[in-house]
Tab-separated table of C-alpha atoms in Angstrom:
chain	number	residue	atom	x	y	z
A	1	MET	CA	0.000	0.000	0.000
A	2	ARG	CA	1.436	3.381	-1.007
A	3	ILE	CA	1.193	6.247	1.478
A	4	SER	CA	0.789	9.854	0.470
A	5	ARG	CA	3.728	12.126	1.307
A	6	GLN	CA	1.355	14.380	3.221
A	7	LEU	CA	0.588	11.508	5.616
A	8	LEU	CA	4.176	10.471	6.319
A	9	PRO	CA	4.653	12.904	9.258
A	10	LEU	CA	1.507	11.433	10.878
A	11	LEU	CA	2.660	7.803	10.834
A	12	PRO	CA	4.041	7.778	14.416
A	13	VAL	CA	0.724	9.137	15.742
A	14	LEU	CA	-1.344	6.710	13.677
A	15	ARG	CA	0.735	3.786	14.919
A	16	ARG	CA	0.232	4.810	18.557
A	17	LEU	CA	-3.513	4.872	17.992
A	18	ALA	CA	-3.586	1.645	16.015
A	19	VAL	CA	-1.891	-0.549	18.617
A	20	PRO	CA	-4.388	-0.057	21.503
A	21	ALA	CA	-7.285	-0.279	19.044
A	22	ALA	CA	-5.990	-3.587	17.714
A	23	LEU	CA	-5.627	-4.989	21.233
A	24	LEU	CA	-9.126	-3.906	22.263
A	25	ALA	CA	-10.657	-5.283	19.089
A	26	ALA	CA	-8.867	-8.594	19.513
A	27	GLY	CA	-9.984	-8.874	23.119
A	28	ALA	CA	-13.594	-8.140	22.195
A	29	CYS	CA	-13.555	-10.791	19.476
A	30	ALA	CA	-11.995	-13.337	21.820
A	31	THR	CA	-14.603	-12.903	24.555
A	32	ALA	CA	-17.667	-12.520	22.339
A	33	GLY	CA	-19.816	-15.565	21.808
A	34	GLY	CA	-19.414	-17.086	25.280
A	35	GLY	CA	-19.389	-20.827	24.697
A	36	ALA	CA	-17.992	-20.745	21.178
A	37	GLN	CA	-15.101	-23.096	20.471
A	38	ALA	CA	-11.803	-21.282	20.991
A	39	ARG	CA	-8.730	-21.454	18.779
A	40	PRO	CA	-5.206	-20.089	19.243
A	41	GLU	CA	-5.387	-16.281	19.473
A	42	TYR	CA	-3.371	-15.345	16.419
A	43	ILE	CA	-3.879	-12.053	14.649
A	44	ASP	CA	-3.647	-11.692	10.869
A	45	PRO	CA	-1.783	-11.043	8.714
A	46	LEU	CA	0.579	-14.026	8.883
A	47	PRO	CA	2.520	-15.638	6.038
A	48	ALA	CA	0.065	-17.782	4.097
A	49	ASP	CA	2.228	-20.909	4.300
A	50	CYS	CA	3.012	-20.528	8.029
A	51	THR	CA	0.155	-21.646	10.267
A	52	ALA	CA	-0.052	-20.896	13.981
A	53	ASP	CA	1.650	-24.195	14.827
A	54	ALA	CA	4.131	-24.169	11.944
A	55	GLY	CA	7.504	-25.554	12.921
A	56	ALA	CA	9.463	-24.945	9.715
A	57	PRO	CA	12.798	-23.208	10.486
A	58	ASP	CA	12.031	-20.119	8.401
A	59	CYS	CA	8.527	-19.600	9.837
A	60	GLY	CA	9.822	-18.131	13.120
A	61	PRO	CA	11.438	-15.030	11.600
A	62	ARG	CA	8.760	-14.640	8.931
A	63	MET	CA	5.897	-14.774	11.418
A	64	GLU	CA	7.754	-12.367	13.684
A	65	GLU	CA	8.190	-9.895	10.831
A	66	ALA	CA	4.446	-9.928	10.207
A	67	GLN	CA	3.565	-9.537	13.896
A	68	LEU	CA	6.065	-6.740	14.559
A	69	GLN	CA	4.064	-4.567	12.200
A	70	ARG	CA	1.062	-4.955	14.503
A	71	TYR	CA	2.841	-3.827	17.680
A	72	PRO	CA	5.630	-1.391	16.766
A	73	MET	CA	5.340	0.451	20.088
A	74	TRP	CA	5.377	-2.675	22.262
A	75	VAL	CA	7.772	-5.026	20.511
A	76	GLN	CA	11.041	-4.170	18.728
A	77	ARG	CA	13.759	-6.228	17.079
A	78	GLN	CA	17.322	-4.936	16.799
A	79	GLU	CA	19.572	-7.524	15.218
A	80	GLY	CA	19.860	-10.381	17.734
A	81	THR	CA	17.812	-8.790	20.531
A	82	LEU	CA	14.035	-8.820	20.928
A	83	THR	CA	12.669	-6.174	23.328
A	84	LEU	CA	9.187	-6.108	24.875
A	85	GLN	CA	7.754	-2.956	26.450
A	86	LEU	CA	5.743	-3.807	29.547
A	87	ARG	CA	2.622	-1.855	30.505
A	88	GLY	CA	4.495	0.281	32.982
A	89	GLY	CA	7.047	1.233	30.337
A	90	THR	CA	9.786	-1.102	31.580
A	91	PRO	CA	11.604	-2.905	28.744
A	92	ILE	CA	12.566	-6.569	28.943
A	93	ALA	CA	15.080	-7.940	26.434
A	94	PHE	CA	15.688	-11.422	25.050
A	95	ALA	CA	19.080	-11.764	23.400
A	96	ASP	CA	19.767	-14.567	20.951
A	97	VAL	CA	22.754	-16.764	21.775
A	98	ALA	CA	24.402	-17.317	18.397
A	99	ALA	CA	27.379	-19.428	19.487
A	100	GLY	CA	26.540	-21.900	22.209
A	101	THR	CA	28.847	-23.414	24.809
A	102	ALA	CA	28.732	-26.533	26.933
A	103	THR	CA	26.754	-24.667	29.593
A	104	THR	CA	24.875	-22.118	27.453
A	105	PRO	CA	23.349	-23.627	24.296
A	106	ALA	CA	22.658	-21.503	21.241
A	107	VAL	CA	19.069	-20.282	21.130
A	108	ARG	CA	16.934	-17.808	19.189
A	109	TYR	CA	13.805	-15.949	20.312
A	110	PHE	CA	10.952	-14.941	18.018
A	111	PHE	CA	7.883	-12.838	18.802
A	112	ARG	CA	4.780	-14.813	17.876
A	113	ASP	CA	1.842	-12.812	19.242
A	114	TYR	CA	0.193	-10.859	22.011
A	115	LEU	CA	-2.687	-12.723	23.716
A	116	PRO	CA	-5.022	-9.920	24.843
A	117	THR	CA	-7.463	-11.926	26.987
A	118	LEU	CA	-4.562	-13.354	28.994
A	119	GLY	CA	-2.379	-10.244	28.935
A	120	TYR	CA	0.751	-12.132	27.854
A	121	PHE	CA	3.270	-11.939	25.044
A	122	LEU	CA	4.010	-15.237	23.316
A	123	LEU	CA	7.579	-15.957	22.218
A	124	GLU	CA	8.877	-18.932	20.298
A	125	VAL	CA	12.156	-20.365	21.599
A	126	ARG	CA	14.297	-22.255	19.089
A	127	PRO	CA	17.392	-23.943	20.529
A	128	GLU	CA	20.238	-25.075	18.319
A	129	ARG	CA	19.649	-28.639	19.518
A	130	GLY	CA	16.408	-30.213	20.622
A	131	SER	CA	12.812	-29.185	20.109
A	132	ARG	CA	11.415	-25.691	20.037
A	133	GLY	CA	9.334	-24.378	22.910
A	134	PHE	CA	7.305	-21.320	23.796
A	135	LEU	CA	7.516	-18.640	26.464
A	136	LEU	CA	4.638	-16.614	27.893
A	137	VAL	CA	5.722	-13.226	29.247
A	138	SER	CA	3.351	-11.165	31.396
A	139	ALA	CA	2.742	-7.729	29.882
A	140	SER	CA	2.303	-6.267	33.378
A	141	SER	CA	4.958	-7.967	35.533
A	142	GLY	CA	7.389	-9.466	33.016
A	143	ARG	CA	7.157	-12.889	34.690
A	144	GLN	CA	7.984	-15.728	32.331
A	145	TYR	CA	6.398	-19.149	31.950
A	146	PRO	CA	7.693	-21.803	29.543
A	147	VAL	CA	5.007	-23.893	27.838
A	148	GLU	CA	5.318	-26.799	25.450
A	149	ALA	CA	3.057	-25.630	22.617
A	150	VAL	CA	0.887	-22.822	21.281
A	151	PRO	CA	-1.702	-21.876	23.948
A	152	VAL	CA	-5.377	-22.412	23.150
A	153	VAL	CA	-7.280	-19.834	25.220
A	154	SER	CA	-10.647	-20.618	26.813
A	155	PRO	CA	-13.716	-18.611	25.701
A	156	ASP	CA	-13.732	-16.527	28.900
A	157	GLY	CA	-9.987	-15.863	28.735
A	158	THR	CA	-9.253	-17.244	32.206
A	159	ARG	CA	-7.469	-20.445	31.138
A	160	PHE	CA	-5.514	-21.965	28.301
A	161	ALA	CA	-4.568	-25.439	27.169
A	162	VAL	CA	-1.480	-26.759	25.434
A	163	ALA	CA	-0.909	-30.138	23.811
A	164	VAL	CA	2.349	-31.540	22.477
A	165	ALA	CA	2.641	-34.914	20.749
A	166	ALA	CA	5.818	-36.980	20.747
A	167	GLU	CA	7.805	-36.768	17.533
A	168	ALA	CA	10.955	-38.458	16.279
A	169	GLY	CA	13.697	-37.774	18.814
A	170	ASP	CA	11.337	-35.831	21.103
A	171	ALA	CA	9.853	-37.526	24.147
A	172	ARG	CA	7.537	-34.651	25.135
A	173	ASN	CA	3.981	-35.947	25.137
A	174	ALA	CA	1.381	-34.149	27.248
A	175	VAL	CA	-1.794	-32.089	27.436
A	176	GLU	CA	-2.044	-29.368	30.097
A	177	ILE	CA	-4.488	-26.788	31.446
A	178	TRP	CA	-3.326	-23.514	33.011
A	179	ARG	CA	-5.255	-20.765	34.812
A	180	ALA	CA	-4.460	-17.055	34.565
A	181	GLY	CA	-4.965	-14.950	37.686
A	182	ALA	CA	-3.646	-11.986	39.607
A	183	GLU	CA	-0.884	-14.181	41.027
A	184	GLY	CA	0.260	-15.181	37.528
A	185	LEU	CA	-0.191	-18.462	35.664
A	186	VAL	CA	-1.113	-21.565	37.655
A	187	HIS	CA	-0.729	-25.098	36.321
A	188	GLU	CA	-4.046	-26.830	37.117
A	189	TRP	CA	-4.068	-30.184	35.323
A	190	SER	CA	-2.002	-32.336	32.992
A	191	SER	CA	-1.837	-35.787	31.473
A	192	ALA	CA	1.465	-37.189	30.218
A	193	PRO	CA	0.725	-40.555	28.585
A	194	PRO	CA	3.495	-42.899	27.454
A	195	ALA	CA	4.726	-42.057	23.973
A	196	GLN	CA	5.865	-45.593	23.207
A	197	GLY	CA	5.013	-49.140	24.221
A	198	PRO	CA	1.744	-50.591	25.531
A	199	GLY	CA	-0.971	-48.027	26.134
A	200	ALA	CA	0.909	-45.281	24.277
A	201	TRP	CA	-1.053	-42.394	22.790
A	202	SER	CA	-0.474	-38.752	21.893
A	203	PRO	CA	-2.755	-35.767	22.633
A	204	VAL	CA	-3.503	-33.438	19.707
A	205	GLU	CA	-5.990	-30.744	18.642
A	206	PRO	CA	-7.221	-29.305	21.972
A	207	VAL	CA	-10.489	-27.358	21.574
A	208	TRP	CA	-12.485	-25.594	24.285
A	209	LEU	CA	-16.177	-26.534	24.216
A	210	ASN	CA	-16.947	-23.922	26.870
A	211	ARG	CA	-15.180	-22.279	29.799
A	212	SER	CA	-15.042	-25.542	31.789
A	213	ALA	CA	-14.734	-28.298	29.172
A	214	LEU	CA	-11.808	-29.097	26.897
A	215	ARG	CA	-11.891	-31.682	24.122
A	216	PHE	CA	-8.746	-33.229	22.695
A	217	THR	CA	-7.912	-36.107	20.372
A	218	ARG	CA	-6.106	-39.254	21.546
A	219	ARG	CA	-3.996	-40.529	18.667
A	220	THR	CA	-2.702	-44.109	18.816
A	221	GLN	CA	-0.884	-46.440	16.419
A	222	ASP	CA	-0.705	-50.198	16.283
A	223	ALA	CA	2.507	-52.052	17.138
A	224	ALA	CA	3.621	-52.007	13.495
A	225	GLU	CA	2.877	-48.237	13.275
A	226	THR	CA	0.804	-48.834	10.165
A	227	THR	CA	-2.684	-48.041	11.472
A	228	LEU	CA	-3.607	-44.712	13.055
A	229	ARG	CA	-6.604	-44.537	15.381
A	230	GLU	CA	-8.163	-41.416	16.844
A	231	THR	CA	-10.648	-41.095	19.698
A	232	GLN	CA	-12.075	-38.045	21.449
A	233	SER	CA	-11.663	-37.267	25.138
A	234	ILE	CA	-13.183	-34.452	27.163
A	235	VAL	CA	-11.795	-33.082	30.421
A	236	ARG	CA	-14.286	-31.148	32.555
A	237	LEU	CA	-13.924	-28.849	35.544
A	238	THR	CA	-15.778	-30.318	38.529
A	239	PRO	CA	-16.031	-29.222	42.183
A	240	THR	CA	-13.094	-31.538	42.921
A	241	GLY	CA	-10.944	-30.474	39.970
A	242	TRP	CA	-10.503	-31.503	36.352
A	243	GLN	CA	-11.828	-34.940	35.411
A	244	VAL	CA	-11.522	-36.817	32.124
A	245	ASP	CA	-14.617	-38.351	30.549
A	246	ALA	CA	-14.297	-41.767	28.948
A	247	GLY	CA	-13.052	-41.612	25.358
A	248	ARG	CA	-15.253	-42.558	22.494
């Protein structure tokens, strides 16, 4: 899109106005509809071939480039350092480690999104060795919480779920539910099934049915790894905590 020369001096002002408006609009969309099924809170535009869960090596920087345009006042990239501006104006920096050592492995940080209903920045963490992870950073306090996968936020914005399935060379295999509160993020429930051997299955595709019910898919393979079987499970919040319904 071409911008008129007369508007160029106004760009800084327009950007300051656009950022809060985008956050408010995103929060309104996320909370509208009550019991509607919730998906990861990602804001367009993103590269067409990079989905929210994309793990391709080049998707991290490309998705960050798209998201930085949404939040120029809150998130900045200067070479190997990513800086977040907290609500009180305090900056918090994440510096890439280009050359790792025996005690400090090489790692890169990428900005993935701002989750307005939770009030957290979402960073992708890509180590030189091993599997990528994610980091939630509080926009108010700067507290940091590592999570295994892209958060799926509940319709009321008070909780989120993550699910990670075991892959080749990666033993992580779990589905988790977290609660967001004034004290920060609280881990409420998790299931970590065996990834291999008898009774092995992997959790995928978590979807909130409402504020107190999460559905996810249990994916299993036969011993020869030739037949894939999927069943649905639902975990519900009860007076005694989260309970899993029988799969079907």
